[in-house]
Amino acid sequence: EDMCNSQALPGGRGMAVRFAAHAVRCLLELPGNDPRLDRLAAAAVLMEQESRLGGFSCWSSAEMALQVEDVLKLQQTSMPMLDATDGDDLEGMEQFPAIEALALHVAFEQMREAVRKGRRLPGHEELLVLVAQSLLKREFACGQQVAAAVTFELAQCCC
């Protein structure tokens, strides 16, 4: 893996951008038909429905419970990265599973937000744009812009 060293960009923002770019790259490399995205979408619908019903679901199965459990694991794995405020907080989080978990967790949150607002679930490119906007803290119009921004950010920080 071509992880950058923490001195490549000044201050904590550089490291945060580096991790965000790596997380978005994980989503860029994920095929649109990856079954994990389908499971995240199903869990978003289920969890939002349960939320509306005060924690009770009128329909559920063991498989649905596993999907929710998977989302909770993603959240647990990615929370330290989401809570990090500077470069020192991100030290030691270079492991690919944590970065991938961050990408998938943010994707799940975007799906859940769509369900909460009564919108259709985002397709792969729209999801990619939403996740990139959330993690990179800037606007994108399409997946091609996201890919260019990720390439640029990783080229700025990587040896």
Tab-separated table of N, CA and C in Angstrom:
chain	number	residue	atom	x	y	z
A	1	GLU	N	0.866	-1.186	0.000
A	1	GLU	CA	0.000	0.000	0.000
A	1	GLU	C	0.898	1.230	0.000
A	2	ASP	N	0.454	2.260	-0.695
A	2	ASP	CA	1.287	3.437	-0.864
A	2	ASP	C	0.946	4.525	0.153
A	3	MET	N	0.782	4.149	1.410
A	3	MET	CA	0.438	5.126	2.432
A	3	MET	C	1.546	6.166	2.550
A	4	CYS	N	1.145	7.383	2.774
A	4	CYS	CA	2.081	8.500	2.846
A	4	CYS	C	2.677	8.593	4.242
A	5	ASN	N	3.835	9.228	4.345
A	5	ASN	CA	4.336	9.466	5.692
A	5	ASN	C	3.682	10.734	6.235
A	6	SER	N	3.586	10.822	7.543
A	6	SER	CA	2.801	11.896	8.159
A	6	SER	C	3.434	13.274	7.998
A	7	GLN	N	4.698	13.358	7.578
A	7	GLN	CA	5.314	14.658	7.398
A	7	GLN	C	5.089	15.217	5.991
A	8	ALA	N	4.398	14.485	5.122
A	8	ALA	CA	4.277	14.897	3.731
A	8	ALA	C	3.475	16.182	3.553
A	9	LEU	N	2.499	16.425	4.387
A	9	LEU	CA	1.725	17.662	4.320
A	9	LEU	C	1.782	18.332	5.675
A	10	PRO	N	1.755	19.645	5.714
A	10	PRO	CA	1.874	20.325	6.994
A	10	PRO	C	0.639	20.150	7.862
A	11	GLY	N	0.865	19.946	9.130
A	11	GLY	CA	-0.219	19.951	10.110
A	11	GLY	C	-1.165	18.782	10.004
A	12	GLY	N	-2.155	18.786	10.893
A	12	GLY	CA	-3.132	17.716	10.953
A	12	GLY	C	-4.014	17.653	9.733
A	13	ARG	N	-4.307	18.789	9.095
A	13	ARG	CA	-5.185	18.786	7.938
A	13	ARG	C	-4.626	17.889	6.844
A	14	GLY	N	-3.294	17.919	6.654
A	14	GLY	CA	-2.677	17.086	5.631
A	14	GLY	C	-2.928	15.619	5.869
A	15	MET	N	-2.774	15.190	7.107
A	15	MET	CA	-3.003	13.795	7.404
A	15	MET	C	-4.475	13.451	7.264
A	16	ALA	N	-5.358	14.339	7.703
A	16	ALA	CA	-6.784	14.080	7.579
A	16	ALA	C	-7.186	13.965	6.110
A	17	VAL	N	-6.650	14.846	5.275
A	17	VAL	CA	-6.942	14.787	3.843
A	17	VAL	C	-6.396	13.497	3.253
A	18	ARG	N	-5.224	13.111	3.687
A	18	ARG	CA	-4.616	11.869	3.199
A	18	ARG	C	-5.512	10.679	3.487
A	19	PHE	N	-5.975	10.555	4.719
A	19	PHE	CA	-6.842	9.432	5.069
A	19	PHE	C	-8.177	9.513	4.338
A	20	ALA	N	-8.714	10.714	4.218
A	20	ALA	CA	-9.972	10.894	3.488
A	20	ALA	C	-9.796	10.466	2.031
A	21	ALA	N	-8.694	10.874	1.414
A	21	ALA	CA	-8.442	10.511	0.017
A	21	ALA	C	-8.292	9.000	-0.136
A	22	HIS	N	-7.605	8.360	0.796
A	22	HIS	CA	-7.477	6.898	0.737
A	22	HIS	C	-8.841	6.224	0.911
A	23	ALA	N	-9.671	6.758	1.791
A	23	ALA	CA	-11.003	6.182	1.997
A	23	ALA	C	-11.847	6.320	0.732
A	24	VAL	N	-11.814	7.486	0.126
A	24	VAL	CA	-12.577	7.696	-1.105
A	24	VAL	C	-12.032	6.785	-2.205
A	25	ARG	N	-10.710	6.621	-2.243
A	25	ARG	CA	-10.128	5.720	-3.242
A	25	ARG	C	-10.664	4.299	-3.068
A	26	CYS	N	-10.861	3.872	-1.826
A	26	CYS	CA	-11.451	2.537	-1.593
A	26	CYS	C	-12.810	2.423	-2.276
A	27	LEU	N	-13.605	3.470	-2.155
A	27	LEU	CA	-14.927	3.459	-2.777
A	27	LEU	C	-14.819	3.553	-4.304
A	28	LEU	N	-13.857	4.319	-4.797
A	28	LEU	CA	-13.630	4.397	-6.243
A	28	LEU	C	-13.302	3.033	-6.829
A	29	GLU	N	-12.555	2.234	-6.077
A	29	GLU	CA	-12.128	0.921	-6.557
A	29	GLU	C	-13.196	-0.154	-6.369
A	30	LEU	N	-14.227	0.163	-5.633
A	30	LEU	CA	-15.298	-0.799	-5.367
A	30	LEU	C	-16.267	-0.820	-6.541
A	31	PRO	N	-16.517	-1.985	-7.127
A	31	PRO	CA	-17.478	-2.034	-8.236
A	31	PRO	C	-18.876	-1.629	-7.765
A	32	GLY	N	-19.618	-1.011	-8.638
A	32	GLY	CA	-20.965	-0.562	-8.304
A	32	GLY	C	-21.897	-1.686	-7.903
A	33	ASN	N	-21.594	-2.899	-8.343
A	33	ASN	CA	-22.448	-4.039	-8.004
A	33	ASN	C	-21.891	-4.870	-6.848
A	34	ASP	N	-20.997	-4.290	-6.067
A	34	ASP	CA	-20.436	-5.004	-4.911
A	34	ASP	C	-21.563	-5.317	-3.930
A	35	PRO	N	-21.682	-6.565	-3.510
A	35	PRO	CA	-22.786	-6.940	-2.606
A	35	PRO	C	-22.757	-6.207	-1.265
A	36	ARG	N	-21.600	-5.707	-0.864
A	36	ARG	CA	-21.553	-4.951	0.394
A	36	ARG	C	-22.403	-3.687	0.308
A	37	LEU	N	-22.437	-3.067	-0.861
A	37	LEU	CA	-23.254	-1.866	-1.025
A	37	LEU	C	-24.742	-2.207	-0.913
A	38	ASP	N	-25.127	-3.354	-1.468
A	38	ASP	CA	-26.524	-3.794	-1.342
A	38	ASP	C	-26.880	-4.060	0.114
A	39	ARG	N	-25.962	-4.690	0.842
A	39	ARG	CA	-26.224	-4.972	2.263
A	39	ARG	C	-26.308	-3.675	3.067
A	40	LEU	N	-25.458	-2.717	2.739
A	40	LEU	CA	-25.523	-1.426	3.430
A	40	LEU	C	-26.847	-0.715	3.146
A	41	ALA	N	-27.298	-0.789	1.908
A	41	ALA	CA	-28.574	-0.168	1.547
A	41	ALA	C	-29.721	-0.831	2.311
A	42	ALA	N	-29.708	-2.155	2.373
A	42	ALA	CA	-30.756	-2.873	3.107
A	42	ALA	C	-30.720	-2.506	4.589
A	43	ALA	N	-29.523	-2.418	5.139
A	43	ALA	CA	-29.398	-2.058	6.555
A	43	ALA	C	-29.864	-0.621	6.786
A	44	ALA	N	-29.598	0.277	5.850
A	44	ALA	CA	-30.040	1.676	5.990
A	44	ALA	C	-31.562	1.741	6.056
A	45	VAL	N	-32.220	1.005	5.183
A	45	VAL	CA	-33.687	0.977	5.179
A	45	VAL	C	-34.200	0.384	6.481
A	46	LEU	N	-33.638	-0.752	6.881
A	46	LEU	CA	-34.078	-1.433	8.101
A	46	LEU	C	-33.859	-0.563	9.335
A	47	MET	N	-32.674	0.012	9.467
A	47	MET	CA	-32.373	0.797	10.663
A	47	MET	C	-33.201	2.072	10.717
A	48	GLU	N	-33.463	2.671	9.582
A	48	GLU	CA	-34.281	3.880	9.592
A	48	GLU	C	-35.734	3.535	9.927
A	49	GLN	N	-36.201	2.400	9.420
A	49	GLN	CA	-37.555	1.964	9.754
A	49	GLN	C	-37.667	1.680	11.259
A	50	GLU	N	-36.685	0.998	11.804
A	50	GLU	CA	-36.694	0.721	13.239
A	50	GLU	C	-36.647	2.010	14.046
A	51	SER	N	-35.879	2.972	13.572
A	51	SER	CA	-35.786	4.266	14.255
A	51	SER	C	-37.146	4.958	14.296
A	52	ARG	N	-37.862	4.888	13.203
A	52	ARG	CA	-39.195	5.515	13.130
A	52	ARG	C	-40.204	4.821	14.029
A	53	LEU	N	-39.961	3.544	14.276
A	53	LEU	CA	-40.889	2.766	15.102
A	53	LEU	C	-40.397	2.639	16.543
A	54	GLY	N	-39.502	3.474	16.941
A	54	GLY	CA	-39.010	3.466	18.317
A	54	GLY	C	-38.184	2.251	18.675
A	55	GLY	N	-37.448	1.705	17.715
A	55	GLY	CA	-36.570	0.570	17.989
A	55	GLY	C	-37.192	-0.770	17.677
A	56	PHE	N	-38.447	-0.781	17.258
A	56	PHE	CA	-39.106	-2.037	16.932
A	56	PHE	C	-39.255	-2.162	15.426
A	57	SER	N	-39.135	-3.367	14.921
A	57	SER	CA	-39.302	-3.588	13.499
A	57	SER	C	-40.472	-4.531	13.276
A	58	CYS	N	-41.284	-4.201	12.301
A	58	CYS	CA	-42.416	-5.074	12.018
A	58	CYS	C	-41.989	-6.241	11.134
A	59	TRP	N	-40.801	-6.161	10.546
A	59	TRP	CA	-40.268	-7.277	9.769
A	59	TRP	C	-38.764	-7.333	9.967
A	60	SER	N	-38.282	-8.523	10.195
A	60	SER	CA	-36.858	-8.707	10.390
A	60	SER	C	-36.537	-10.178	10.256
A	61	SER	N	-35.273	-10.469	10.073
A	61	SER	CA	-34.820	-11.851	9.976
A	61	SER	C	-33.408	-11.917	10.531
A	62	ALA	N	-32.917	-13.131	10.658
A	62	ALA	CA	-31.549	-13.299	11.145
A	62	ALA	C	-30.558	-12.629	10.189
A	63	GLU	N	-30.821	-12.719	8.884
A	63	GLU	CA	-29.935	-12.094	7.903
A	63	GLU	C	-29.942	-10.579	8.064
A	64	MET	N	-31.110	-9.994	8.300
A	64	MET	CA	-31.188	-8.550	8.500
A	64	MET	C	-30.451	-8.138	9.763
A	65	ALA	N	-30.575	-8.940	10.797
A	65	ALA	CA	-29.858	-8.644	12.045
A	65	ALA	C	-28.351	-8.660	11.807
A	66	LEU	N	-27.862	-9.581	10.964
A	66	LEU	CA	-26.433	-9.628	10.638
A	66	LEU	C	-26.001	-8.394	9.857
A	67	GLN	N	-26.878	-7.905	8.968
A	67	GLN	CA	-26.548	-6.700	8.209
A	67	GLN	C	-26.401	-5.501	9.145
A	68	VAL	N	-27.301	-5.394	10.100
A	68	VAL	CA	-27.219	-4.307	11.078
A	68	VAL	C	-25.950	-4.461	11.915
A	69	GLU	N	-25.645	-5.683	12.308
A	69	GLU	CA	-24.426	-5.942	13.084
A	69	GLU	C	-23.179	-5.540	12.295
A	70	ASP	N	-23.178	-5.829	10.983
A	70	ASP	CA	-22.047	-5.443	10.136
A	70	ASP	C	-21.875	-3.927	10.107
A	71	VAL	N	-22.995	-3.201	10.029
A	71	VAL	CA	-22.941	-1.737	10.024
A	71	VAL	C	-22.382	-1.221	11.344
A	72	LEU	N	-22.803	-1.823	12.440
A	72	LEU	CA	-22.305	-1.402	13.748
A	72	LEU	C	-20.804	-1.661	13.872
A	73	LYS	N	-20.323	-2.759	13.278
A	73	LYS	CA	-18.878	-3.035	13.278
A	73	LYS	C	-18.128	-2.001	12.447
A	74	LEU	N	-18.699	-1.633	11.285
A	74	LEU	CA	-18.073	-0.582	10.469
A	74	LEU	C	-17.974	0.709	11.262
A	75	GLN	N	-19.057	1.027	11.947
A	75	GLN	CA	-19.088	2.258	12.735
A	75	GLN	C	-18.016	2.211	13.818
A	76	GLN	N	-17.926	1.098	14.510
A	76	GLN	CA	-16.945	0.969	15.587
A	76	GLN	C	-15.516	1.077	15.048
A	77	THR	N	-15.263	0.482	13.893
A	77	THR	CA	-13.924	0.515	13.308
A	77	THR	C	-13.562	1.899	12.801
A	78	SER	N	-14.549	2.630	12.258
A	78	SER	CA	-14.255	3.919	11.643
A	78	SER	C	-14.386	5.105	12.589
A	79	MET	N	-15.028	4.948	13.733
A	79	MET	CA	-15.248	6.085	14.630
A	79	MET	C	-13.974	6.786	15.068
A	80	PRO	N	-12.898	6.085	15.403
A	80	PRO	CA	-11.685	6.822	15.784
A	80	PRO	C	-11.206	7.754	14.676
A	81	MET	N	-11.372	7.361	13.419
A	81	MET	CA	-10.956	8.221	12.308
A	81	MET	C	-11.904	9.402	12.164
A	82	LEU	N	-13.195	9.168	12.357
A	82	LEU	CA	-14.168	10.255	12.255
A	82	LEU	C	-14.007	11.251	13.397
A	83	ASP	N	-13.591	10.766	14.563
A	83	ASP	CA	-13.443	11.620	15.736
A	83	ASP	C	-12.100	12.349	15.779
A	84	ALA	N	-11.152	11.925	14.947
A	84	ALA	CA	-9.812	12.520	14.973
A	84	ALA	C	-9.887	13.987	14.563
A	85	THR	N	-9.150	14.806	15.282
A	85	THR	CA	-9.174	16.239	14.996
A	85	THR	C	-7.867	16.745	14.409
A	86	ASP	N	-6.794	16.003	14.556
A	86	ASP	CA	-5.531	16.444	13.968
A	86	ASP	C	-4.682	15.240	13.608
A	87	GLY	N	-3.530	15.502	13.040
A	87	GLY	CA	-2.659	14.438	12.568
A	87	GLY	C	-2.248	13.464	13.648
A	88	ASP	N	-1.993	13.971	14.864
A	88	ASP	CA	-1.582	13.080	15.941
A	88	ASP	C	-2.680	12.072	16.264
A	89	ASP	N	-3.948	12.513	16.167
A	89	ASP	CA	-5.059	11.616	16.443
A	89	ASP	C	-5.154	10.495	15.419
A	90	LEU	N	-4.618	10.696	14.216
A	90	LEU	CA	-4.721	9.719	13.146
A	90	LEU	C	-3.524	8.777	13.084
A	91	GLU	N	-2.484	9.064	13.836
A	91	GLU	CA	-1.313	8.194	13.822
A	91	GLU	C	-1.717	6.763	14.148
A	92	GLY	N	-1.167	5.812	13.406
A	92	GLY	CA	-1.413	4.405	13.671
A	92	GLY	C	-2.693	3.865	13.052
A	93	MET	N	-3.425	4.684	12.312
A	93	MET	CA	-4.673	4.221	11.700
A	93	MET	C	-4.497	3.921	10.219
A	94	GLU	N	-3.288	3.618	9.808
A	94	GLU	CA	-3.017	3.417	8.396
A	94	GLU	C	-3.536	2.081	7.876
A	95	GLN	N	-4.018	1.230	8.761
A	95	GLN	CA	-4.444	-0.089	8.338
A	95	GLN	C	-5.580	0.026	7.326
A	96	PHE	N	-5.473	-0.751	6.262
A	96	PHE	CA	-6.483	-0.730	5.211
A	96	PHE	C	-7.883	-1.018	5.744
A	97	PRO	N	-8.083	-2.004	6.637
A	97	PRO	CA	-9.460	-2.245	7.105
A	97	PRO	C	-10.116	-1.016	7.730
A	98	ALA	N	-9.356	-0.208	8.449
A	98	ALA	CA	-9.940	0.988	9.062
A	98	ALA	C	-10.313	2.010	8.006
A	99	ILE	N	-9.485	2.164	6.995
A	99	ILE	CA	-9.763	3.123	5.934
A	99	ILE	C	-10.962	2.661	5.113
A	100	GLU	N	-11.002	1.383	4.779
A	100	GLU	CA	-12.152	0.843	4.039
A	100	GLU	C	-13.425	0.952	4.878
A	101	ALA	N	-13.323	0.667	6.169
A	101	ALA	CA	-14.488	0.788	7.054
A	101	ALA	C	-15.004	2.217	7.074
A	102	LEU	N	-14.092	3.180	7.081
A	102	LEU	CA	-14.498	4.582	7.047
A	102	LEU	C	-15.286	4.869	5.774
A	103	ALA	N	-14.782	4.435	4.631
A	103	ALA	CA	-15.472	4.669	3.357
A	103	ALA	C	-16.861	4.032	3.368
A	104	LEU	N	-16.952	2.794	3.802
A	104	LEU	CA	-18.237	2.091	3.803
A	104	LEU	C	-19.194	2.678	4.833
A	105	HIS	N	-18.667	3.099	5.970
A	105	HIS	CA	-19.531	3.695	6.992
A	105	HIS	C	-20.126	5.015	6.503
A	106	VAL	N	-19.314	5.843	5.884
A	106	VAL	CA	-19.823	7.113	5.368
A	106	VAL	C	-20.824	6.841	4.238
A	107	ALA	N	-20.569	5.831	3.412
A	107	ALA	CA	-21.524	5.453	2.365
A	107	ALA	C	-22.855	5.033	2.999
A	108	PHE	N	-22.788	4.232	4.042
A	108	PHE	CA	-24.000	3.823	4.747
A	108	PHE	C	-24.757	5.041	5.283
A	109	GLU	N	-24.047	5.980	5.895
A	109	GLU	CA	-24.698	7.166	6.445
A	109	GLU	C	-25.383	7.984	5.349
A	110	GLN	N	-24.776	8.037	4.178
A	110	GLN	CA	-25.400	8.748	3.051
A	110	GLN	C	-26.674	8.018	2.605
A	111	MET	N	-26.633	6.701	2.586
A	111	MET	CA	-27.821	5.917	2.235
A	111	MET	C	-28.922	6.118	3.274
A	112	ARG	N	-28.531	6.075	4.524
A	112	ARG	CA	-29.523	6.240	5.596
A	112	ARG	C	-30.154	7.629	5.546
A	113	GLU	N	-29.358	8.640	5.246
A	113	GLU	CA	-29.875	10.003	5.128
A	113	GLU	C	-30.897	10.086	3.992
A	114	ALA	N	-30.629	9.400	2.884
A	114	ALA	CA	-31.578	9.389	1.762
A	114	ALA	C	-32.898	8.753	2.202
A	115	VAL	N	-32.824	7.649	2.925
A	115	VAL	CA	-34.036	6.988	3.410
A	115	VAL	C	-34.774	7.905	4.373
A	116	ARG	N	-34.038	8.525	5.277
A	116	ARG	CA	-34.637	9.424	6.276
A	116	ARG	C	-35.409	10.560	5.604
A	117	LYS	N	-34.884	11.054	4.490
A	117	LYS	CA	-35.514	12.170	3.793
A	117	LYS	C	-36.508	11.734	2.719
A	118	GLY	N	-36.737	10.427	2.628
A	118	GLY	CA	-37.707	9.920	1.663
A	118	GLY	C	-37.237	9.968	0.223
A	119	ARG	N	-35.928	10.024	0.011
A	119	ARG	CA	-35.367	10.037	-1.340
A	119	ARG	C	-34.976	8.623	-1.743
A	120	ARG	N	-34.767	8.443	-3.029
A	120	ARG	CA	-34.286	7.139	-3.501
A	120	ARG	C	-32.850	6.945	-3.013
A	121	LEU	N	-32.454	5.696	-2.889
A	121	LEU	CA	-31.076	5.412	-2.505
A	121	LEU	C	-30.152	5.858	-3.636
A	122	PRO	N	-29.020	6.448	-3.296
A	122	PRO	CA	-28.110	6.921	-4.347
A	122	PRO	C	-27.482	5.762	-5.109
A	123	GLY	N	-27.327	5.956	-6.418
A	123	GLY	CA	-26.592	4.999	-7.232
A	123	GLY	C	-25.110	5.102	-6.919
A	124	HIS	N	-24.314	4.248	-7.542
A	124	HIS	CA	-22.890	4.170	-7.220
A	124	HIS	C	-22.177	5.510	-7.409
A	125	GLU	N	-22.355	6.160	-8.553
A	125	GLU	CA	-21.631	7.417	-8.790
A	125	GLU	C	-22.112	8.520	-7.849
A	126	GLU	N	-23.416	8.603	-7.651
A	126	GLU	CA	-23.935	9.621	-6.724
A	126	GLU	C	-23.422	9.358	-5.311
A	127	LEU	N	-23.386	8.100	-4.923
A	127	LEU	CA	-22.878	7.742	-3.603
A	127	LEU	C	-21.406	8.133	-3.477
A	128	LEU	N	-20.640	7.865	-4.508
A	128	LEU	CA	-19.228	8.232	-4.524
A	128	LEU	C	-19.060	9.739	-4.335
A	129	VAL	N	-19.861	10.529	-5.043
A	129	VAL	CA	-19.793	11.986	-4.938
A	129	VAL	C	-20.171	12.433	-3.526
A	130	LEU	N	-21.238	11.852	-2.963
A	130	LEU	CA	-21.677	12.234	-1.617
A	130	LEU	C	-20.622	11.902	-0.564
A	131	VAL	N	-20.035	10.722	-0.672
A	131	VAL	CA	-19.002	10.311	0.286
A	131	VAL	C	-17.780	11.216	0.144
A	132	ALA	N	-17.373	11.493	-1.086
A	132	ALA	CA	-16.211	12.367	-1.305
A	132	ALA	C	-16.473	13.760	-0.734
A	133	GLN	N	-17.667	14.297	-0.949
A	133	GLN	CA	-17.996	15.617	-0.408
A	133	GLN	C	-17.931	15.599	1.113
A	134	SER	N	-18.420	14.537	1.711
A	134	SER	CA	-18.416	14.431	3.165
A	134	SER	C	-16.996	14.326	3.716
A	135	LEU	N	-16.169	13.510	3.096
A	135	LEU	CA	-14.825	13.275	3.620
A	135	LEU	C	-13.805	14.331	3.201
A	136	LEU	N	-13.896	14.796	1.973
A	136	LEU	CA	-12.910	15.759	1.470
A	136	LEU	C	-13.338	17.204	1.682
A	137	LYS	N	-14.574	17.384	2.146
A	137	LYS	CA	-15.080	18.712	2.515
A	137	LYS	C	-15.067	19.703	1.358
A	138	ARG	N	-15.452	19.228	0.169
A	138	ARG	CA	-15.635	20.117	-0.975
A	138	ARG	C	-16.660	19.530	-1.931
A	139	GLU	N	-17.103	20.345	-2.852
A	139	GLU	CA	-18.161	19.956	-3.777
A	139	GLU	C	-17.587	19.244	-5.004
A	140	PHE	N	-18.333	18.260	-5.504
A	140	PHE	CA	-17.996	17.549	-6.726
A	140	PHE	C	-19.272	17.388	-7.544
A	141	ALA	N	-19.128	17.415	-8.857
A	141	ALA	CA	-20.281	17.259	-9.741
A	141	ALA	C	-20.426	15.831	-10.250
A	142	CYS	N	-19.313	15.075	-10.278
A	142	CYS	CA	-19.381	13.718	-10.835
A	142	CYS	C	-18.215	12.880	-10.302
A	143	GLY	N	-18.309	11.594	-10.576
A	143	GLY	CA	-17.279	10.663	-10.144
A	143	GLY	C	-15.920	10.936	-10.755
A	144	GLN	N	-15.899	11.449	-11.969
A	144	GLN	CA	-14.635	11.767	-12.626
A	144	GLN	C	-13.895	12.877	-11.873
A	145	GLN	N	-14.635	13.867	-11.382
A	145	GLN	CA	-14.018	14.928	-10.573
A	145	GLN	C	-13.476	14.352	-9.268
A	146	VAL	N	-14.217	13.429	-8.684
A	146	VAL	CA	-13.768	12.785	-7.439
A	146	VAL	C	-12.466	12.038	-7.690
A	147	ALA	N	-12.426	11.256	-8.749
A	147	ALA	CA	-11.223	10.482	-9.068
A	147	ALA	C	-10.024	11.410	-9.278
A	148	ALA	N	-10.235	12.526	-9.978
A	148	ALA	CA	-9.141	13.477	-10.216
A	148	ALA	C	-8.669	14.094	-8.904
A	149	ALA	N	-9.600	14.439	-8.016
A	149	ALA	CA	-9.236	15.040	-6.736
A	149	ALA	C	-8.460	14.052	-5.867
A	150	VAL	N	-8.890	12.797	-5.847
A	150	VAL	CA	-8.196	11.772	-5.060
A	150	VAL	C	-6.786	11.572	-5.604
A	151	THR	N	-6.656	11.480	-6.912
A	151	THR	CA	-5.337	11.325	-7.527
A	151	THR	C	-4.441	12.504	-7.160
A	152	PHE	N	-4.988	13.708	-7.230
A	152	PHE	CA	-4.221	14.910	-6.885
A	152	PHE	C	-3.790	14.880	-5.423
A	153	GLU	N	-4.736	14.613	-4.509
A	153	GLU	CA	-4.420	14.622	-3.067
A	153	GLU	C	-3.367	13.577	-2.732
A	154	LEU	N	-3.492	12.385	-3.298
A	154	LEU	CA	-2.521	11.325	-2.986
A	154	LEU	C	-1.159	11.634	-3.612
A	155	ALA	N	-1.141	12.289	-4.750
A	155	ALA	CA	0.136	12.672	-5.366
A	155	ALA	C	0.829	13.756	-4.541
A	156	GLN	N	0.040	14.609	-3.866
A	156	GLN	CA	0.612	15.684	-3.049
A	156	GLN	C	1.292	15.143	-1.806
A	157	CYS	N	0.782	14.031	-1.295
A	157	CYS	CA	1.288	13.583	0.006
A	157	CYS	C	2.139	12.327	-0.067
A	158	CYS	N	2.105	11.649	-1.161
A	158	CYS	CA	2.785	10.357	-1.206
A	158	CYS	C	4.168	10.447	-1.825
A	159	CYS	N	5.008	9.612	-1.285
A	159	CYS	CA	6.401	9.580	-1.772
A	159	CYS	C	6.519	8.788	-3.040
